[in-house]
Short mmCIF file of C-alpha atoms and ligand atoms in Angstrom, two decimals:
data_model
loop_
_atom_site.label_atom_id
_atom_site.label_comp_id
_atom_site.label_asym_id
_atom_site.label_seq_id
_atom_site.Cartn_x
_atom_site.Cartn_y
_atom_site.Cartn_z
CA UNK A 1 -13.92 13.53 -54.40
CA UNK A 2 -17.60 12.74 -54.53
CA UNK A 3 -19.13 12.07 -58.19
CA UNK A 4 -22.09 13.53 -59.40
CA UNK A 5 -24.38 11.97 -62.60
CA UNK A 6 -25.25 13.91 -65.19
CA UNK A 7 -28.48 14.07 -66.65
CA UNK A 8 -27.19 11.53 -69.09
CA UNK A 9 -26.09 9.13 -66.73
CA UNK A 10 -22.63 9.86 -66.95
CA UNK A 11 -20.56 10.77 -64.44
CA UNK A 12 -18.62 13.67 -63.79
CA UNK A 13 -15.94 14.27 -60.52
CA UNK A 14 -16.72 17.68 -59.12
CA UNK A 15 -12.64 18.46 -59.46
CA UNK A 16 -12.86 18.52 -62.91
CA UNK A 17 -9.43 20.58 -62.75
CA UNK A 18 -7.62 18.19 -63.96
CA UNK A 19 -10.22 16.80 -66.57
CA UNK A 20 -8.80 15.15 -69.52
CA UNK A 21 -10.42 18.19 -71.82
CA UNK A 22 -11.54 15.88 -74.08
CA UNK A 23 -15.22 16.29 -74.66
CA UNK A 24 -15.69 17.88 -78.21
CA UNK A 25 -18.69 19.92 -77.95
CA UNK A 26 -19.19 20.17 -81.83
CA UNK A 27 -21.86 23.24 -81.29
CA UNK A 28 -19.68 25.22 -79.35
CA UNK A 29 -16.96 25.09 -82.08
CA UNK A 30 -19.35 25.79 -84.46
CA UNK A 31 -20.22 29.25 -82.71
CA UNK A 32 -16.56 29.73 -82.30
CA UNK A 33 -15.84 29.65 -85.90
CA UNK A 34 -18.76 31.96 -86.98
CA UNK A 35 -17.47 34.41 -84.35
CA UNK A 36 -14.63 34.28 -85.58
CA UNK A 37 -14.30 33.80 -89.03
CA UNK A 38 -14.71 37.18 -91.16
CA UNK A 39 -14.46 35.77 -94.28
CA UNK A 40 -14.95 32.69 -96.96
CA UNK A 41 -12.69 29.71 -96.41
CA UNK A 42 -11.40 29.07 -99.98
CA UNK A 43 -10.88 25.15 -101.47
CA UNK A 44 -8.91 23.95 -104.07
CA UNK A 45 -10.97 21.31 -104.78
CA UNK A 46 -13.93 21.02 -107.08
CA UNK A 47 -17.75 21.60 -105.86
CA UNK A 48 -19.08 17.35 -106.88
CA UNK A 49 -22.89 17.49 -107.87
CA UNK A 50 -25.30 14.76 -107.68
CA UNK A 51 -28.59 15.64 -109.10
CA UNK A 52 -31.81 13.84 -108.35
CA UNK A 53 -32.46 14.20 -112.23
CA UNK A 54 -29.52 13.43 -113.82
CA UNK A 55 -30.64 14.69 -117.06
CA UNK A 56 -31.41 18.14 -116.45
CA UNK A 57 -29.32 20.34 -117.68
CA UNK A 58 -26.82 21.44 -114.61
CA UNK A 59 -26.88 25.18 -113.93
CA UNK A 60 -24.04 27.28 -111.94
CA UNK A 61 -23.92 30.86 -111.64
CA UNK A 62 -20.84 33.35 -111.32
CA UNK A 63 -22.67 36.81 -110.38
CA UNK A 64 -25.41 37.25 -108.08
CA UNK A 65 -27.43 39.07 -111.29
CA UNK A 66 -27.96 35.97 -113.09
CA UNK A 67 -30.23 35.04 -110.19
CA UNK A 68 -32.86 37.81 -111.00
CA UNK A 69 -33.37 38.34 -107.54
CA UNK A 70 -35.32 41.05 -105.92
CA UNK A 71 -34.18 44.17 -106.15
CA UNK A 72 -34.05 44.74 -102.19
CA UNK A 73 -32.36 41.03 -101.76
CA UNK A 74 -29.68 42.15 -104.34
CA UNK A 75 -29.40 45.61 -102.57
CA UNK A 76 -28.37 43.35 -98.93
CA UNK A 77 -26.37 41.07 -100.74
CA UNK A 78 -24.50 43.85 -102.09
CA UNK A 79 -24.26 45.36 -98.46
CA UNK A 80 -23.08 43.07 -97.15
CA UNK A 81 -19.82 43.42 -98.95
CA UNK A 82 -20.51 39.89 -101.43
CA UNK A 83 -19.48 40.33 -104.86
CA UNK A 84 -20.05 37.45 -106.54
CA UNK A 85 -20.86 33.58 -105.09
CA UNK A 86 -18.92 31.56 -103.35
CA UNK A 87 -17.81 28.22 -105.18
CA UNK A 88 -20.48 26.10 -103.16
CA UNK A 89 -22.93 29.29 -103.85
CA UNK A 90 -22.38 28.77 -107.44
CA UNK A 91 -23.70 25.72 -107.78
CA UNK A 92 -26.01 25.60 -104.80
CA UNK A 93 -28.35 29.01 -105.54
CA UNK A 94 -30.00 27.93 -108.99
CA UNK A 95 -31.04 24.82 -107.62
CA UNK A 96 -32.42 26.63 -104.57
CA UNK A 97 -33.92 29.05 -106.34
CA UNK A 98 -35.48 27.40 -109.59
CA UNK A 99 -38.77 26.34 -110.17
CA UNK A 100 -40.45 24.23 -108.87
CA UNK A 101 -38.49 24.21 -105.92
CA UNK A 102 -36.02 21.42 -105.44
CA UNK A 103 -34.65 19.84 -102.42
CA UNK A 104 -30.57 19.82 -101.45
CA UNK A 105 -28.20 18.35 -99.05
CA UNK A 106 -25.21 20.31 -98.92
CA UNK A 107 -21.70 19.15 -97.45
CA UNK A 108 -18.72 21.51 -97.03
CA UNK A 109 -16.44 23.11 -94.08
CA UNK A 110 -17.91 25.80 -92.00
CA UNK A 111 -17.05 29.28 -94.13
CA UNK A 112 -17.58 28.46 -97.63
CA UNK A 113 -21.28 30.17 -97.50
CA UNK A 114 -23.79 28.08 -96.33
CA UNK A 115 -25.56 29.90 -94.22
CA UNK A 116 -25.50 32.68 -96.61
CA UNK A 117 -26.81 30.63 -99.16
CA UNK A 118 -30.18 29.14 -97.14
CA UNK A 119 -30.81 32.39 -96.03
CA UNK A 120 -30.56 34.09 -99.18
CA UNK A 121 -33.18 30.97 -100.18
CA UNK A 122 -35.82 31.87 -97.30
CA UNK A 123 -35.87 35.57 -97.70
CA UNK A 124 -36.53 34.92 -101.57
CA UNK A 125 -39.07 32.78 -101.54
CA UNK A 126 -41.02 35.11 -98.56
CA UNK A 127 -43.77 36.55 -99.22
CA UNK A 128 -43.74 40.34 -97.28
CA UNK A 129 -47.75 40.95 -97.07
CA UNK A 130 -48.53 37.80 -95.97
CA UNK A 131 -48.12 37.59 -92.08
CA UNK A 132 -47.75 33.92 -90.92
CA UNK A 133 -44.41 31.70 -91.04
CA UNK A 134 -43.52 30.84 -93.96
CA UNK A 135 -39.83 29.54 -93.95
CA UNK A 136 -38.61 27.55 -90.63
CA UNK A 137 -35.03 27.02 -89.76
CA UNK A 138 -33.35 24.13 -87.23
CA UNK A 139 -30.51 25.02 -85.81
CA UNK A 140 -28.57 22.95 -82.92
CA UNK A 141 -28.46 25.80 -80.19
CA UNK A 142 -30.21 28.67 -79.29
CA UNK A 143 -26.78 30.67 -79.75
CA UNK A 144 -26.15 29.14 -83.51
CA UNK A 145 -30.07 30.52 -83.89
CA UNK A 146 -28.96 33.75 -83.33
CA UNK A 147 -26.33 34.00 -85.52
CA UNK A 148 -28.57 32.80 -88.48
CA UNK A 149 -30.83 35.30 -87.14
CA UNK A 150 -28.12 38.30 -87.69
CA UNK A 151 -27.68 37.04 -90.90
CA UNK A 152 -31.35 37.11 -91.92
CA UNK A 153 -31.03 40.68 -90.54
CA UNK A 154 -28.23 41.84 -92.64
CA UNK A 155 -29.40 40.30 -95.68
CA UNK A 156 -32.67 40.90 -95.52
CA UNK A 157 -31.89 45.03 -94.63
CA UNK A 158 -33.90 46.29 -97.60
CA UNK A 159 -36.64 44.01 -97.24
CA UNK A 160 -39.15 45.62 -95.59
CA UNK A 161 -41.63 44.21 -93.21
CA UNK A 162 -40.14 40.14 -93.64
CA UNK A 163 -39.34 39.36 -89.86
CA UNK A 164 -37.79 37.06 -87.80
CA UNK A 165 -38.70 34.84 -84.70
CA UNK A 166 -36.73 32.65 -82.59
CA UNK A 167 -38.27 29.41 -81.67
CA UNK A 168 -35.94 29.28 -78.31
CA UNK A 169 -36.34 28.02 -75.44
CA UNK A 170 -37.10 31.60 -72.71
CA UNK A 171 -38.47 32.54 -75.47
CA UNK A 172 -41.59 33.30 -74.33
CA UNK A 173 -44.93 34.11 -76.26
CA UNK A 174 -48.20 34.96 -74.42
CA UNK A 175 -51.00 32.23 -74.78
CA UNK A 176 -53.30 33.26 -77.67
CA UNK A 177 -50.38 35.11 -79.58
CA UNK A 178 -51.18 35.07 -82.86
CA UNK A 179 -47.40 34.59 -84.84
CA UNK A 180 -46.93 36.96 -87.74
CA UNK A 181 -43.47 37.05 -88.40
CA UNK A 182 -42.61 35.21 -91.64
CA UNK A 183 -39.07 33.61 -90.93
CA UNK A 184 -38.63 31.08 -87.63
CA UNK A 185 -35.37 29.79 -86.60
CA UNK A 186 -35.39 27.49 -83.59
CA UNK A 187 -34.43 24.74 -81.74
CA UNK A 188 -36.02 21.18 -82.55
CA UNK A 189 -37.68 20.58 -78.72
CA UNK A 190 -39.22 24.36 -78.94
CA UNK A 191 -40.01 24.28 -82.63
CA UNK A 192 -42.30 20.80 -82.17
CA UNK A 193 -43.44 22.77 -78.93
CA UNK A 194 -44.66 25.72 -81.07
CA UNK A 195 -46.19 23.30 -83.51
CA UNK A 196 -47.99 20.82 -82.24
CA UNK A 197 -48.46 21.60 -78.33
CA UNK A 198 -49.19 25.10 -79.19
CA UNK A 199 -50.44 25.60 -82.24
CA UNK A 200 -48.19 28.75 -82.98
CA UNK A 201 -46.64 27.55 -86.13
CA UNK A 202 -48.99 26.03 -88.85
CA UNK A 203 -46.55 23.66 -90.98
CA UNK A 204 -48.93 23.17 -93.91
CA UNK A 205 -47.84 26.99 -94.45
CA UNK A 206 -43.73 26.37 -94.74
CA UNK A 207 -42.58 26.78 -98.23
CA UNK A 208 -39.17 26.34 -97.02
CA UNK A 209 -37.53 24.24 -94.66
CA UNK A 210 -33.57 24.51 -93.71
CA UNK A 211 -32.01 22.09 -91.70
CA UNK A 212 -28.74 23.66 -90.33
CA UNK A 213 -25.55 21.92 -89.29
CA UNK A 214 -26.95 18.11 -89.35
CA UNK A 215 -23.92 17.17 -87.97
CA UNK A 216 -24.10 19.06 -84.84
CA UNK A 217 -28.12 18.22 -84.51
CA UNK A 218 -27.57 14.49 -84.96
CA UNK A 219 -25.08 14.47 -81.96
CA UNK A 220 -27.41 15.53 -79.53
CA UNK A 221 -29.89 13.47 -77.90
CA UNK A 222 -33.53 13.39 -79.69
CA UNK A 223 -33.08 16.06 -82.16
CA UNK A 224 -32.91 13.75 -85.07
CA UNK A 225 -36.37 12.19 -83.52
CA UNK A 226 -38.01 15.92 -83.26
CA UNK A 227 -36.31 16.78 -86.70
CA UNK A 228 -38.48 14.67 -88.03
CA UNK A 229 -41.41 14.50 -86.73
CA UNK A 230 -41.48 18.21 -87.64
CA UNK A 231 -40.46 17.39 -91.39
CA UNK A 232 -43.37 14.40 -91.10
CA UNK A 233 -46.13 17.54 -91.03
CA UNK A 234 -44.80 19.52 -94.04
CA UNK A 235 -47.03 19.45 -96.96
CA UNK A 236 -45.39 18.01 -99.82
CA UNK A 237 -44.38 21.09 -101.99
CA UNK A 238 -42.31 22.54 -99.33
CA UNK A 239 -38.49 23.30 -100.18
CA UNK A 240 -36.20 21.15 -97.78
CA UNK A 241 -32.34 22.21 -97.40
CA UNK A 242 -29.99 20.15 -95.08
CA UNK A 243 -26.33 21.47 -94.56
CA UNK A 244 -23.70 19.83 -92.78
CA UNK A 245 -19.77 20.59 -92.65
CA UNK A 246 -19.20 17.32 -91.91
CA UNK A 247 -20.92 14.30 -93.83
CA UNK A 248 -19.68 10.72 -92.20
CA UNK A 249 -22.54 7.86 -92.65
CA UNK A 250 -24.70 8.42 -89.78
CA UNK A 251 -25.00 12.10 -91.03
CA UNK A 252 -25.56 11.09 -94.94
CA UNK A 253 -28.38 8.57 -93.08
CA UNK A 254 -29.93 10.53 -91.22
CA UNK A 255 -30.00 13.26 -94.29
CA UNK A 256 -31.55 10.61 -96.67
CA UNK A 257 -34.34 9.81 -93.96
CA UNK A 258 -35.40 13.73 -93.81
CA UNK A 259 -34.85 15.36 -97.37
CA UNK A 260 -37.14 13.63 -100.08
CA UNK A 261 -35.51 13.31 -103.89
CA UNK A 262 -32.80 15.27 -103.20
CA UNK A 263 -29.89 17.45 -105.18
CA UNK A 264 -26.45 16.52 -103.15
CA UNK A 265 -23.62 19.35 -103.19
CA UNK A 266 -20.58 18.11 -101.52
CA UNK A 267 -16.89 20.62 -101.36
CA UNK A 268 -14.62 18.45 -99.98
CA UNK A 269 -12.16 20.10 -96.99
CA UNK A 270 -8.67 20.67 -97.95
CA UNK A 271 -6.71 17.66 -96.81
CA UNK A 272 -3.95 18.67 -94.33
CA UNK A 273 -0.38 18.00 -94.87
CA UNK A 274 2.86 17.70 -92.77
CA UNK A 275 5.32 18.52 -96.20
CA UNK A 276 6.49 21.82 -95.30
CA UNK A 277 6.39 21.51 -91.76
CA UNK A 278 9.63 20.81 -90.18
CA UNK A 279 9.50 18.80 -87.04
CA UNK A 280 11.77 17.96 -84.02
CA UNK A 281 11.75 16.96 -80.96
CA UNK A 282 13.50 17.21 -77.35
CA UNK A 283 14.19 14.31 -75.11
CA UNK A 284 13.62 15.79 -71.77
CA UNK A 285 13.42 14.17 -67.99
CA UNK A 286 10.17 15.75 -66.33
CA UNK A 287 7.87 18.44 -66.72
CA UNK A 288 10.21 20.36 -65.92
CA UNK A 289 13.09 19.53 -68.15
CA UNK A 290 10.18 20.02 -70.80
CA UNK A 291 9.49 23.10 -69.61
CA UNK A 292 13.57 24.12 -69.48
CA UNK A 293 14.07 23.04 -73.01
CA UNK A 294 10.62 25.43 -74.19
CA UNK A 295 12.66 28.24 -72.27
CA UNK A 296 15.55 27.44 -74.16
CA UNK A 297 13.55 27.19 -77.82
CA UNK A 298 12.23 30.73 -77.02
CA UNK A 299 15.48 32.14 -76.37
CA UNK A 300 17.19 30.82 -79.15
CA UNK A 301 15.00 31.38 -81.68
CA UNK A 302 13.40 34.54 -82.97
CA UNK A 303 9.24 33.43 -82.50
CA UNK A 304 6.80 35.35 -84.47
CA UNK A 305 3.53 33.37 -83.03
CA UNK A 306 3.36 30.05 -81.42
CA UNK A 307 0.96 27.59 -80.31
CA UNK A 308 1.61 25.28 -77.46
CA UNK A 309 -0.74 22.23 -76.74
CA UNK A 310 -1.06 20.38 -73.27
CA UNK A 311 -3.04 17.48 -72.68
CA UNK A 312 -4.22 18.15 -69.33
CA UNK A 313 -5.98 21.72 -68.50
CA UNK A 314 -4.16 20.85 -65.62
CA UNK A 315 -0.84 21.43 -67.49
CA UNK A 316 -1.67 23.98 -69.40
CA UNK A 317 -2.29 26.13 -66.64
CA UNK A 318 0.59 25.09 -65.00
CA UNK A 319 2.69 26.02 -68.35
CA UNK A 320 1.17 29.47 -68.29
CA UNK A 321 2.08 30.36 -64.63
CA UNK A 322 5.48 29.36 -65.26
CA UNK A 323 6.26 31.10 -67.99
CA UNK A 324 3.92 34.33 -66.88
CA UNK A 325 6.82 34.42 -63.87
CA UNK A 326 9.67 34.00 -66.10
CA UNK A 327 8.14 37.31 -67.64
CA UNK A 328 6.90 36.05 -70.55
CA UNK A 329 3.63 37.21 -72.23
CA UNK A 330 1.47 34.39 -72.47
CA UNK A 331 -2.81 33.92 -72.99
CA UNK A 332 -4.18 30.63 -71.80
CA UNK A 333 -6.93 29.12 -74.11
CA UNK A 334 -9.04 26.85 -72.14
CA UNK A 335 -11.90 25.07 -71.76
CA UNK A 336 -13.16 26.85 -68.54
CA UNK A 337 -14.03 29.91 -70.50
CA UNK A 338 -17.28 30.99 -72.34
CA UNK A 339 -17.48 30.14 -76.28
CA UNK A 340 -17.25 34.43 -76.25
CA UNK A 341 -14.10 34.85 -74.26
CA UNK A 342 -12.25 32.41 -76.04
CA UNK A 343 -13.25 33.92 -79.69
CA UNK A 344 -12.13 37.50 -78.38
CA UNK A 345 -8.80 35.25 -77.31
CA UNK A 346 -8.39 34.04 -80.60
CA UNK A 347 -9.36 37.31 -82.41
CA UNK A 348 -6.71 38.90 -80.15
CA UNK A 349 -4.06 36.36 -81.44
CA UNK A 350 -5.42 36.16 -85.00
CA UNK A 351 -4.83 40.23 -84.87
CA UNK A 352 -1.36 39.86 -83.83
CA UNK A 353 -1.83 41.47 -79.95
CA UNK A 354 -1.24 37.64 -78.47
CA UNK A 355 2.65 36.14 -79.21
CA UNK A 356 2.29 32.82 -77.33
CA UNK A 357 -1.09 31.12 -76.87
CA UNK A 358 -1.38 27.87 -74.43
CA UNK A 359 -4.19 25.65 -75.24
CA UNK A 360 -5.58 21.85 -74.92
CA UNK A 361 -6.58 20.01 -77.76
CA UNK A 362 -10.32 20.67 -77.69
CA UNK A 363 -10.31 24.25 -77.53
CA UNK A 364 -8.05 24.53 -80.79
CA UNK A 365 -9.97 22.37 -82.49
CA UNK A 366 -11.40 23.96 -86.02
CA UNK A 367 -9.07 27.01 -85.52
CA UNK A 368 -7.14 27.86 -88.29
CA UNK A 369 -4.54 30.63 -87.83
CA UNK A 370 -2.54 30.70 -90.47
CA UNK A 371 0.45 33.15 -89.71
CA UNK A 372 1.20 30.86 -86.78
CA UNK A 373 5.13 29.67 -87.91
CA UNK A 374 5.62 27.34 -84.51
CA UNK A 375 3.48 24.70 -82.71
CA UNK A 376 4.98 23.33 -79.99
CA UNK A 377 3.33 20.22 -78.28
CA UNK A 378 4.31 20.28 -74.63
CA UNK A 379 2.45 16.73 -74.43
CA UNK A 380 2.00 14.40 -77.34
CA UNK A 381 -1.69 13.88 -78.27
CA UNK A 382 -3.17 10.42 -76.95
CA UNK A 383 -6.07 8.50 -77.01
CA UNK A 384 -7.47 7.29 -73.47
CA UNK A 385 -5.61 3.99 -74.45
CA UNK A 386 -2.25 6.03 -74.14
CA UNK A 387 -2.34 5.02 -78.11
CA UNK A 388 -1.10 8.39 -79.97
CA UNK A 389 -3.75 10.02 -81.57
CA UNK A 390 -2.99 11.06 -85.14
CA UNK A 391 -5.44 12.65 -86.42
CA UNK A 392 -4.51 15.38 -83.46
CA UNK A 393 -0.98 15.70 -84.15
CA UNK A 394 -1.67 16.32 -87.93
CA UNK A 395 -4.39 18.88 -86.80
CA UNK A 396 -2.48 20.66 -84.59
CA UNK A 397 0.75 20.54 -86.67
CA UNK A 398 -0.17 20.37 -90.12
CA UNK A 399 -0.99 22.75 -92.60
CA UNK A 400 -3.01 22.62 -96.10
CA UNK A 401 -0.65 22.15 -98.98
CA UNK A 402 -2.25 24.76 -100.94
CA UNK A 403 -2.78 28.29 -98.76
CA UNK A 404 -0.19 27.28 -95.63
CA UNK A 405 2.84 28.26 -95.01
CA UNK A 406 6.19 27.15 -93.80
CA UNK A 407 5.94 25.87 -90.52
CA UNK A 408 8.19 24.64 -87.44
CA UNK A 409 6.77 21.91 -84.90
CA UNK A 410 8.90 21.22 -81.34
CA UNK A 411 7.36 18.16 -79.73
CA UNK A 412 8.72 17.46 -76.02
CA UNK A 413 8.81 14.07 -75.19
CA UNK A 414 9.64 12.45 -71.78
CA UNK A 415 11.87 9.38 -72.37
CA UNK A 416 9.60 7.18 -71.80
CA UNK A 417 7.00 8.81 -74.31
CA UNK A 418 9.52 8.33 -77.30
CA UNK A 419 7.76 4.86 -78.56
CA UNK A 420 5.10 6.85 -78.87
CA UNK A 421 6.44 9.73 -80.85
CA UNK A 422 8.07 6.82 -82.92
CA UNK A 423 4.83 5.75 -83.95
CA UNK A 424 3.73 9.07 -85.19
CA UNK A 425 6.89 9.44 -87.63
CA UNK A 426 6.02 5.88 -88.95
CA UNK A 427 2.18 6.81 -89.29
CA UNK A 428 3.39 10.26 -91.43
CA UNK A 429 5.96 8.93 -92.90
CA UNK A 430 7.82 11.49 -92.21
CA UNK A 431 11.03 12.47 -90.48
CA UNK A 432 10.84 14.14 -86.42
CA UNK A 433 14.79 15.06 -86.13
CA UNK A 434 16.25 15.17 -82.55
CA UNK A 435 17.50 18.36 -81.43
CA UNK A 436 19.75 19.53 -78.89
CA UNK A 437 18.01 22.46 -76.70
CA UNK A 438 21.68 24.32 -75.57
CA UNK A 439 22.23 24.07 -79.73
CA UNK A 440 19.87 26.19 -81.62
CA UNK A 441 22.01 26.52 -84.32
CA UNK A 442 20.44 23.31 -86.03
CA UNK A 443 16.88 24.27 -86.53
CA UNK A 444 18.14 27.38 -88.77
P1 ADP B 1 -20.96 28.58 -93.60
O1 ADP B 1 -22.42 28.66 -93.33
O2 ADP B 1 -20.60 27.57 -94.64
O3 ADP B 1 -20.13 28.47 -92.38
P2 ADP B 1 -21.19 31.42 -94.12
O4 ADP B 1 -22.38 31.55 -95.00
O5 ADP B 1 -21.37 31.74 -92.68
O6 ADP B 1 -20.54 29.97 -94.27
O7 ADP B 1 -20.03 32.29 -94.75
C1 ADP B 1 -18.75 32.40 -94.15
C2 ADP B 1 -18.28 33.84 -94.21
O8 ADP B 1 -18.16 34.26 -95.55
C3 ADP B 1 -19.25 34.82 -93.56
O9 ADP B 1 -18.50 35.82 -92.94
C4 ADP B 1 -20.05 35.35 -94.73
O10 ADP B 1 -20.53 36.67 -94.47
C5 ADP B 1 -19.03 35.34 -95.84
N1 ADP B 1 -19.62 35.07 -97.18
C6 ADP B 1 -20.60 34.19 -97.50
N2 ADP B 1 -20.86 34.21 -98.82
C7 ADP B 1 -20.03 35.14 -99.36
C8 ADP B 1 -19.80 35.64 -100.70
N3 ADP B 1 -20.49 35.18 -101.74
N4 ADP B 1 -18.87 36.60 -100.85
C9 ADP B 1 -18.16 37.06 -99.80
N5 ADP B 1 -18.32 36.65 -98.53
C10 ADP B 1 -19.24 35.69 -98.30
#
């Protein structure tokens, strides 16, 4: 098949079909899991401060009152069904909020109120009668924009005339527009457009500057660059916020380079485990033999929900054709869909309507369903070096020690793939017992 570059250089075959599914777009899982998630993700670990005055007395709140707010902020915080902080708000809001002003980076997993946080910052600190940005938001995509956007929308209900503008790209303002609206959210390339190309935005006028998801920016090409140039032409008295769910090095660097003397908040993620997960596997000949023994799982045990991961898309689709035919109700999970269709997928299992979902690795990545008893992983998880990779297998399989449940895992392994699944019961430490597919009787 002929290859085509990509704008990057890279190079893509046009029958992608059977494409290893392993490009990670970290901004599309990041949408995912906002349209998705309905509520806070909770941690058992502690919220770790490190504040840029070590002396000053270290302030955490545990109702929203405490923040003497304004009324109308309280009012959409209220509405919006929040009754009290969440454990990174806690800590997080007095610093945002005090005077003077202090700067933060902020670390913790997607759902423990970020987002909720900054924007409860902006609309605080806005000033209603005066029409000019005030408070300007990065955000990786023009779709992550939009959800900030809502947010600002909902929270913001009862406060009258504060608006919102999206700095995205088709976004487009006549030539001598004069920009009135007090909150921006945007794109870097478009936000450095409005600024200094078009001389819509006037920076010396931000009181408040949010970086959102750093981790996701830093990943693509020239946003760090644009980042901060924009930062560079922020007077000195301006706020500056950086979140991130992740925080490895070249995140923490690139957050030192753009927030001046800041506060650090870091939640760390709760760790997964594989202790109450009981795992076996089936030595099978072929796809097929793997595909016999999944028959013979399902039939011999009663399933509540299951997961089953392929490597390929390839396979996956293959698995869900089969087992569509052998009258099975299955929903395929892949890669080929929009970041929309696979959240309504997802909402549909989360709800209980889907029994058996087929998926790759990529597109399950960052999904957390918790009443899901059985994962089965029709291929193991590799590296391109054919190395397993186990930092998949304990995604996919394990469960936090804390909130999960019980779970069952069913790896099929072709002969010749058993070194392999060796490997990962060394790594773990843990014990994958051999089962017998006509013999059901030993799993219970
Ligand atoms: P993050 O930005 O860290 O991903 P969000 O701010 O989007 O987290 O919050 C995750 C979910 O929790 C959202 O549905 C949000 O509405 C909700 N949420 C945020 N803060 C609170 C709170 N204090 N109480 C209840 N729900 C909250």
């Amino acid at each position: 098949s002929t290859t085509v570059p990509n704008i990057d250089g890279s190079l893509n075959t046009e029958d992608d079909d059977d494409d290893e599914d392993d490009v990670v777009d970290l901004a599309a899982n990041s949408l995912l899991n906002k349209l998705i998630r309905q509520s806070l993700i909770e941690s058992s670990h502690r919220v770790e401060v490190l504040q840029k005055d070590p002396s000053s007395p270290l302030y955490s709140v545990k109702t929203f009152e405490e923040l003497r707010l304004k009324e109308e902020l309280l009012k959409g915080i209220y509405a919006m069904g929040f009754n009290r902080p969440s454990k990174i708000q806690e800590m997080a809001l007095p610093m945002m909020l005090a005077h003077p002003p202090q700067n933060l980076i902020a670390q913790s997993q997607s759902g423990t109120g970020k987002t909720a946080a900054f924007v409860l910052a902006m609309l605080s600190r806005v000033n209603a009668l005066e029409l000019f940005p005030q408070c300007l938001c990065l955000a990786p995509t023009y779709e992550l924009a939009l959800q900030t956007g809502r947010v600002v929308e909902r929270m913001g209900k009862f406060c009258v005339d504060v608006e919102v503008m999206y700095a995205i790209r088709g976004n487009r303002i006549p030539r001598g527009t004069e920009v009135t609206k007090q909150i921006i959210i945007g794109t870097p390339g478009t936000v450095l457009d409005w600024c200094f190309k078009r001389k819509l935005i006037d920076l010396t006028k931000i009181r408040v500057f949010v970086l959102d998801e750093a981790d996701v920016m830093i990943d693509t090409q020239g946003f760090s660059d644009q980042s901060i140039r924009i930062q560079r032409a922020l007077p000195s008295e301006c706020q500056m916020l950086l979140f991130s769910a992740t925080f490895e090095d070249s995140v923490w660097q690139f957050a030192e380079r753009i927030i001046p003397d800041p506060n650090v908040i870091k939640l760390r993620k709760e760790e997964l485990t594989l202790n109450n997960i009981r795992q076996y596997y089936v030595l099978c000949e072929n796809r097929k033999g793997k595909y016999q023994a999944l028959c013979n799982i399902y039939g011999g045990i009663t399933i509540g929900q299951a997961i089953i991961f392929c490597q390929t898309r390839r396979n996956a689709k293959w698995l869900t054709v089969e087992m569509m035919q052998d009258g099975h109700q299955v929903s395929l999970l892949s890669g080929e869909l929009t970041v929309e269709q696979r959240a309504s997928i997802i909402q549909r299992f989360r709800d209980g309507k889907e029994k058996v979902l087929i998926t790759t690795n990529v597109c399950a990545r960052g999904i957390d369903v918790k009443q899901v008893t059985i994962v089965v992983n029709f291929d193991l998880p590799v590296n391109q070096s054919e190395e397993p990779d186990y930092e998949t297998y304990l995604h996919r399989i394990g469960r936090t020690g804390r909130f999960g449940k019980k779970g069952l895992a069913f790896n099929m392994i072709e002969v010749d793939k058993l070194p392999l699944l060796m490997k990962i019961q060394d790594h773990f430490n843990s014990n994958i017992k051999q089962l017998d597919p006509e013999d059901m009787d030993e799993i219970e």
